[in-house]
Tab-separated table of C-alpha atoms in Angstrom:
chain	number	residue	atom	x	y	z
A	1	MET	CA	77.621	-1.086	-59.908
A	2	ASP	CA	73.869	-1.016	-60.522
A	3	VAL	CA	70.929	0.174	-58.461
A	4	LYS	CA	70.026	-3.349	-57.361
A	5	THR	CA	73.515	-3.915	-55.973
A	6	LEU	CA	73.355	-0.597	-54.120
A	7	LYS	CA	70.044	-1.635	-52.563
A	8	TYR	CA	71.630	-4.928	-51.491
A	9	PHE	CA	74.564	-3.021	-50.004
A	10	LEU	CA	72.263	-0.685	-48.055
A	11	THR	CA	70.323	-3.637	-46.672
A	12	VAL	CA	73.537	-5.312	-45.499
A	13	ALA	CA	74.676	-2.041	-43.923
A	14	ARG	CA	71.345	-1.640	-42.146
A	15	GLU	CA	70.960	-5.242	-40.929
A	16	GLY	CA	74.584	-5.663	-39.834
A	17	THR	CA	74.917	-9.265	-41.021
A	18	ILE	CA	74.761	-11.011	-44.377
A	19	THR	CA	72.365	-13.575	-42.912
A	20	LYS	CA	69.776	-11.036	-41.767
A	21	ALA	CA	70.141	-9.023	-44.953
A	22	ALA	CA	69.583	-12.154	-47.055
A	23	GLU	CA	66.427	-12.940	-45.078
A	24	THR	CA	65.148	-9.386	-45.576
A	25	LEU	CA	65.865	-9.548	-49.309
A	26	CYS	CA	64.520	-13.108	-49.636
A	27	LEU	CA	67.836	-14.221	-51.102
A	28	ALA	CA	70.208	-17.076	-50.374
A	29	GLN	CA	73.192	-16.008	-48.285
A	30	PRO	CA	76.044	-17.120	-50.634
A	31	PRO	CA	74.891	-15.078	-53.685
A	32	LEU	CA	74.461	-11.969	-51.512
A	33	SER	CA	77.887	-12.433	-49.939
A	34	ARG	CA	79.408	-12.876	-53.388
A	35	SER	CA	77.609	-9.768	-54.640
A	36	MET	CA	79.204	-7.702	-51.874
A	37	GLN	CA	82.640	-9.136	-52.637
A	38	LEU	CA	82.233	-8.253	-56.323
A	39	LEU	CA	81.178	-4.715	-55.339
A	40	GLU	CA	84.359	-4.314	-53.290
A	41	GLU	CA	86.446	-5.651	-56.176
A	42	GLU	CA	84.744	-3.337	-58.670
A	43	LEU	CA	85.360	-0.272	-56.483
A	44	GLY	CA	88.814	-1.373	-55.378
A	45	VAL	CA	88.114	-0.706	-51.691
A	46	THR	CA	87.150	-2.601	-48.554
A	47	LEU	CA	83.590	-1.707	-47.575
A	48	PHE	CA	83.107	-3.974	-44.551
A	49	ILE	CA	84.962	-4.923	-41.392
A	50	ARG	CA	83.772	-8.497	-40.927
A	51	GLY	CA	83.463	-9.526	-37.304
A	52	LYS	CA	82.325	-12.797	-35.751
A	53	ARG	CA	78.790	-11.602	-35.090
A	54	ARG	CA	78.340	-8.388	-37.029
A	55	ILE	CA	79.930	-6.498	-39.847
A	56	ARG	CA	80.717	-2.796	-39.692
A	57	LEU	CA	81.296	-0.308	-42.448
A	58	THR	CA	84.737	1.045	-43.163
A	59	GLU	CA	85.228	4.748	-43.859
A	60	GLU	CA	84.795	3.966	-47.565
A	61	GLY	CA	81.683	1.967	-46.739
A	62	LEU	CA	80.172	4.853	-44.804
A	63	PHE	CA	80.830	7.180	-47.725
A	64	LEU	CA	79.235	4.749	-50.182
A	65	LYS	CA	76.226	4.380	-47.876
A	66	GLN	CA	75.655	8.142	-47.918
A	67	GLN	CA	76.024	8.323	-51.699
A	68	ALA	CA	73.903	5.215	-52.292
A	69	GLU	CA	71.033	6.593	-50.233
A	70	GLU	CA	70.997	9.747	-52.357
A	71	ILE	CA	71.241	7.736	-55.595
A	72	ILE	CA	68.351	5.448	-54.640
A	73	THR	CA	66.229	8.425	-53.594
A	74	LEU	CA	66.891	10.138	-56.904
A	75	VAL	CA	66.172	6.989	-58.938
A	76	GLU	CA	62.893	6.324	-57.113
A	77	LYS	CA	61.870	9.972	-57.443
A	78	THR	CA	62.656	9.913	-61.175
A	79	GLN	CA	60.714	6.691	-61.741
A	80	ASN	CA	57.752	8.085	-59.843
A	81	GLN	CA	57.724	11.379	-61.717
A	82	LEU	CA	58.218	9.811	-65.165
A	83	GLY	CA	55.098	7.770	-64.651
A	84	LYS	CA	53.092	10.899	-63.854
A	85	ILE	CA	54.854	13.623	-65.810
A	86	LYS	CA	52.019	14.079	-68.287
A	87	ASN	CA	49.404	14.537	-65.612
A	88	SER	CA	49.588	17.739	-63.584
A	89	THR	CA	46.831	16.572	-61.208
A	90	HIS	CA	49.017	13.796	-59.794
A	91	GLY	CA	52.628	13.430	-58.745
A	92	THR	CA	54.934	14.341	-55.883
A	93	ILE	CA	56.498	17.779	-55.441
A	94	ALA	CA	59.969	17.656	-53.867
A	95	LEU	CA	60.540	20.814	-51.830
A	96	GLY	CA	63.620	21.954	-49.939
A	97	VAL	CA	62.845	24.663	-47.397
A	98	THR	CA	64.746	26.518	-44.725
A	99	GLU	CA	63.380	26.160	-41.224
A	100	THR	CA	62.045	29.690	-40.812
A	101	CYS	CA	60.757	29.936	-44.388
A	102	GLY	CA	58.795	26.761	-43.870
A	103	ALA	CA	57.305	28.063	-40.642
A	104	SER	CA	56.095	31.327	-42.130
A	105	ILE	CA	54.757	30.487	-45.589
A	106	LEU	CA	54.753	26.774	-46.359
A	107	SER	CA	51.350	25.978	-44.884
A	108	GLY	CA	49.731	28.842	-46.789
A	109	LEU	CA	51.288	27.939	-50.131
A	110	ILE	CA	50.599	24.224	-49.911
A	111	GLY	CA	47.189	24.722	-48.307
A	112	ASP	CA	45.882	26.922	-51.120
A	113	PHE	CA	47.402	24.719	-53.806
A	114	HIS	CA	46.153	21.494	-52.186
A	115	ARG	CA	42.564	22.699	-52.326
A	116	GLN	CA	42.845	22.910	-56.106
A	117	TYR	CA	44.979	19.789	-56.592
A	118	PRO	CA	44.100	17.360	-53.785
A	119	ASN	CA	45.784	14.347	-55.434
A	120	ILE	CA	49.262	15.885	-55.547
A	121	ARG	CA	51.624	14.781	-52.775
A	122	TYR	CA	54.637	16.504	-51.223
A	123	SER	CA	58.112	15.576	-50.055
A	124	VAL	CA	59.492	18.338	-47.806
A	125	TRP	CA	63.132	18.442	-46.696
A	126	CYS	CA	64.345	21.079	-44.226
A	127	GLY	CA	67.868	22.516	-44.031
A	128	ASN	CA	69.782	25.776	-44.292
A	129	GLY	CA	70.268	27.695	-47.529
A	130	ASP	CA	73.538	25.961	-48.407
A	131	GLU	CA	71.988	22.538	-47.887
A	132	ILE	CA	68.944	23.471	-49.981
A	133	ARG	CA	71.258	24.569	-52.803
A	134	GLU	CA	73.048	21.213	-52.623
A	135	LYS	CA	69.752	19.312	-52.830
A	136	LEU	CA	68.715	21.366	-55.860
A	137	GLU	CA	72.031	20.785	-57.609
A	138	LYS	CA	71.836	17.037	-57.034
A	139	GLY	CA	68.232	16.875	-58.236
A	140	LEU	CA	66.978	15.680	-54.844
A	141	ALA	CA	64.709	18.732	-54.607
A	142	ASP	CA	62.936	20.405	-57.526
A	143	ILE	CA	62.064	23.669	-55.796
A	144	GLY	CA	63.660	25.506	-52.889
A	145	ILE	CA	62.200	28.101	-50.546
A	146	VAL	CA	65.136	30.089	-49.230
A	147	ARG	CA	66.151	33.325	-47.574
A	148	GLU	CA	68.526	35.901	-49.000
A	149	PRO	CA	71.444	36.287	-49.195
A	150	PHE	CA	71.239	33.511	-51.811
A	151	ASN	CA	73.148	33.565	-55.098
A	152	THR	CA	70.421	33.353	-57.761
A	153	GLU	CA	72.811	33.459	-60.748
A	154	LYS	CA	71.962	29.878	-61.753
A	155	TYR	CA	68.369	29.951	-60.546
A	156	ASP	CA	64.961	31.162	-61.621
A	157	HIS	CA	63.366	32.819	-58.618
A	158	ILE	CA	60.095	34.255	-57.379
A	159	PHE	CA	59.999	36.914	-54.672
A	160	ILE	CA	57.562	35.757	-52.004
A	161	LYS	CA	57.724	38.195	-49.104
A	162	GLN	CA	59.940	40.403	-46.965
A	163	GLU	CA	60.513	40.039	-43.239
A	164	SER	CA	62.262	42.025	-40.545
A	165	TRP	CA	65.174	40.677	-38.556
A	166	ILE	CA	64.434	40.394	-34.846
A	167	ALA	CA	66.264	39.841	-31.582
A	168	LEU	CA	64.963	36.734	-29.818
A	169	MET	CA	65.441	36.785	-26.063
A	170	SER	CA	64.237	35.331	-22.801
A	171	VAL	CA	61.282	37.029	-21.144
A	172	ASN	CA	63.651	37.519	-18.198
A	173	HIS	CA	66.175	39.500	-20.248
A	174	PRO	CA	66.367	43.225	-19.362
A	175	LEU	CA	65.677	44.247	-22.978
A	176	SER	CA	62.397	42.345	-22.895
A	177	GLN	CA	61.034	44.543	-20.118
A	178	SER	CA	60.504	47.498	-22.444
A	179	THR	CA	56.952	48.163	-23.678
A	180	GLU	CA	58.359	48.858	-27.137
A	181	ASP	CA	58.376	46.025	-29.673
A	182	THR	CA	61.714	47.190	-31.091
A	183	VAL	CA	65.331	47.193	-30.019
A	184	GLU	CA	68.099	49.355	-31.455
A	185	LEU	CA	70.984	47.498	-33.064
A	186	GLY	CA	73.430	49.387	-30.840
A	187	GLN	CA	71.722	47.962	-27.752
A	188	LEU	CA	72.715	44.464	-28.878
A	189	SER	CA	76.422	45.235	-29.141
A	190	GLY	CA	77.099	44.284	-25.528
A	191	GLU	CA	75.021	41.103	-25.612
A	192	SER	CA	76.189	37.532	-26.107
A	193	LEU	CA	74.841	37.044	-29.614
A	194	ILE	CA	73.693	33.885	-31.367
A	195	ILE	CA	73.589	34.276	-35.144
A	196	PRO	CA	73.066	32.066	-38.234
A	197	ALA	CA	75.986	29.853	-39.225
A	198	ARG	CA	75.742	30.479	-42.977
A	199	SER	CA	78.813	32.496	-43.957
A	200	GLU	CA	76.780	34.941	-46.074
A	201	MET	CA	74.527	35.735	-43.127
A	202	GLN	CA	77.469	36.064	-40.764
A	203	ASP	CA	79.000	38.616	-43.118
A	204	GLU	CA	75.722	40.493	-43.415
A	205	ILE	CA	75.168	40.731	-39.666
A	206	ASN	CA	78.774	41.747	-39.016
A	207	ASN	CA	78.340	44.518	-41.596
A	208	TRP	CA	75.356	45.857	-39.648
A	209	PHE	CA	77.579	46.500	-36.657
A	210	ASN	CA	80.432	47.788	-38.799
A	211	HIS	CA	78.156	50.445	-40.280
A	212	ILE	CA	77.305	51.817	-36.852
A	213	SER	CA	80.887	51.374	-35.595
A	214	GLU	CA	79.856	49.057	-32.788
A	215	GLU	CA	81.629	46.011	-31.402
A	216	ARG	CA	79.750	42.772	-31.133
A	217	ASN	CA	80.126	39.578	-29.108
A	218	ILE	CA	79.141	36.597	-31.249
A	219	PHE	CA	79.550	33.563	-29.039
A	220	CYS	CA	77.403	30.982	-30.850
A	221	LEU	CA	76.410	30.070	-34.418
A	222	TYR	CA	73.269	28.111	-35.260
A	223	ASN	CA	72.184	25.972	-38.182
A	224	THR	CA	68.535	25.763	-37.133
A	225	VAL	CA	66.680	28.012	-34.710
A	226	SER	CA	65.179	25.085	-32.810
A	227	CYS	CA	68.601	23.903	-31.613
A	228	ILE	CA	69.429	27.168	-29.818
A	229	ILE	CA	66.011	27.866	-28.272
A	230	PRO	CA	67.105	26.343	-24.916
A	231	LEU	CA	70.088	28.729	-24.802
A	232	VAL	CA	67.844	31.723	-25.348
A	233	GLU	CA	65.209	30.502	-22.900
A	234	GLY	CA	67.976	30.073	-20.323
A	235	ASN	CA	68.981	33.727	-20.833
A	236	ILE	CA	72.439	32.645	-21.990
A	237	GLY	CA	72.334	34.759	-25.126
A	238	VAL	CA	70.242	36.781	-27.566
A	239	ALA	CA	69.587	35.278	-30.989
A	240	ILE	CA	69.323	37.293	-34.191
A	241	CYS	CA	66.630	35.590	-36.253
A	242	PRO	CA	64.133	36.231	-39.041
A	243	GLU	CA	60.763	37.516	-37.886
A	244	SER	CA	59.070	34.240	-38.796
A	245	VAL	CA	60.524	32.648	-35.653
A	246	ARG	CA	57.381	34.044	-34.011
A	247	TYR	CA	55.468	31.113	-35.510
A	248	THR	CA	57.426	28.524	-33.521
A	249	MET	CA	58.432	30.225	-30.253
A	250	ASN	CA	56.756	29.896	-26.855
A	251	PRO	CA	55.632	33.440	-25.906
A	252	GLN	CA	55.596	32.484	-22.232
A	253	LYS	CA	59.358	31.935	-22.322
A	254	LEU	CA	60.576	34.082	-25.212
A	255	CYS	CA	59.934	37.459	-26.733
A	256	CYS	CA	60.883	39.149	-29.991
A	257	ARG	CA	62.081	42.709	-30.573
A	258	ARG	CA	62.302	44.026	-34.131
A	259	ILE	CA	65.797	45.390	-34.782
A	260	VAL	CA	65.825	49.094	-35.759
A	261	ASN	CA	68.216	52.025	-36.165
A	262	PRO	CA	68.812	50.732	-38.701
A	263	GLU	CA	66.111	48.224	-39.527
A	264	HIS	CA	67.208	45.244	-41.604
A	265	LEU	CA	64.959	43.224	-43.889
A	266	SER	CA	65.178	39.713	-45.323
A	267	ASN	CA	63.697	38.528	-48.632
A	268	LEU	CA	62.155	35.086	-49.051
A	269	LEU	CA	62.458	33.480	-52.477
A	270	MET	CA	61.228	30.375	-54.232
A	271	VAL	CA	63.964	29.056	-56.532
A	272	ARG	CA	64.606	26.385	-59.123
A	273	ARG	CA	67.560	25.651	-61.374
A	274	CYS	CA	67.557	27.648	-64.620
A	275	HIS	CA	66.329	25.769	-67.692
A	276	GLN	CA	65.180	22.860	-65.543
A	277	VAL	CA	62.349	20.770	-66.989
A	278	LEU	CA	60.057	20.213	-64.033
A	279	PRO	CA	57.545	17.370	-63.658
A	280	ALA	CA	54.068	18.580	-64.565
A	281	ALA	CA	52.799	18.708	-60.974
A	282	THR	CA	55.843	20.678	-59.824
A	283	ASP	CA	55.614	23.065	-62.763
A	284	CYS	CA	51.946	23.599	-61.914
A	285	PHE	CA	52.922	24.502	-58.331
A	286	TRP	CA	55.612	26.910	-59.579
A	287	GLU	CA	53.117	28.718	-61.816
A	288	PHE	CA	50.552	28.786	-59.016
A	289	VAL	CA	52.999	30.518	-56.665
A	290	ARG	CA	54.231	32.877	-59.408
A	291	GLU	CA	50.686	34.051	-60.158
A	292	ALA	CA	49.910	34.424	-56.454
A	293	ALA	CA	53.107	36.482	-55.986
A	294	GLU	CA	52.154	38.794	-58.866
A	295	HIS	CA	48.849	39.509	-57.117
A	296	GLY	CA	50.483	39.971	-53.709
A	297	PHE	CA	49.272	36.684	-52.261
């Protein structure tokens, strides 16, 4: 199973017929059909359900499609970086960022760096901390910008900044009517709470309430803040979020209250795998951020 065969397979999966895939690839239909049969024989599985008009992927085919897409991305990224690895003024930096980290710091970091290195390009992928870790481990991202808690045992890391945790609520919520910009953690115990889905963050937030001996009503978990904004705007619940959500919220519909008594803080980190040899452009970006962090940005 080589890269060319995987590209053929992905084209067949996308086009839905051997005929259309052959036209897209500028190949004759019989050799392409035979190539797919040989792929199935090599793997020992059935990849396609062949209908009269279209073919569909089996469960094994869907799994191979997911894996093939990642393999092709990694191969193309590697080929691109190898051609430019000796030149730090060119290349593409593959970044994995969490949603709120990207909102609060990404434009500043890339903006300052881009002014010095205008020929460097960027590939930015957004996900939660667990997904960023997976991208780093698979080599699909070189650098991650993440929020603690994050296990840094296998990672070099740079501390970027610290943020408060806030309660995000509708402007029609009773707690939003206060002139104070804070809310006590105990005041949230009776609310329908929406909190991050990452298990480490769930544990952390539950510990907050345990320490003040308060019950809590967690009725919804979120992977990205954007997906639960309508719930908060509709006054269905109160979301516990990092302070950087301020950069993306509509202040006419939502308001933030910094959580106090006690206040809880969140650290933002830039990470990379330990002992990883980075492409020159990416290494240049890492050193740029490290120096900026040492001087307090």
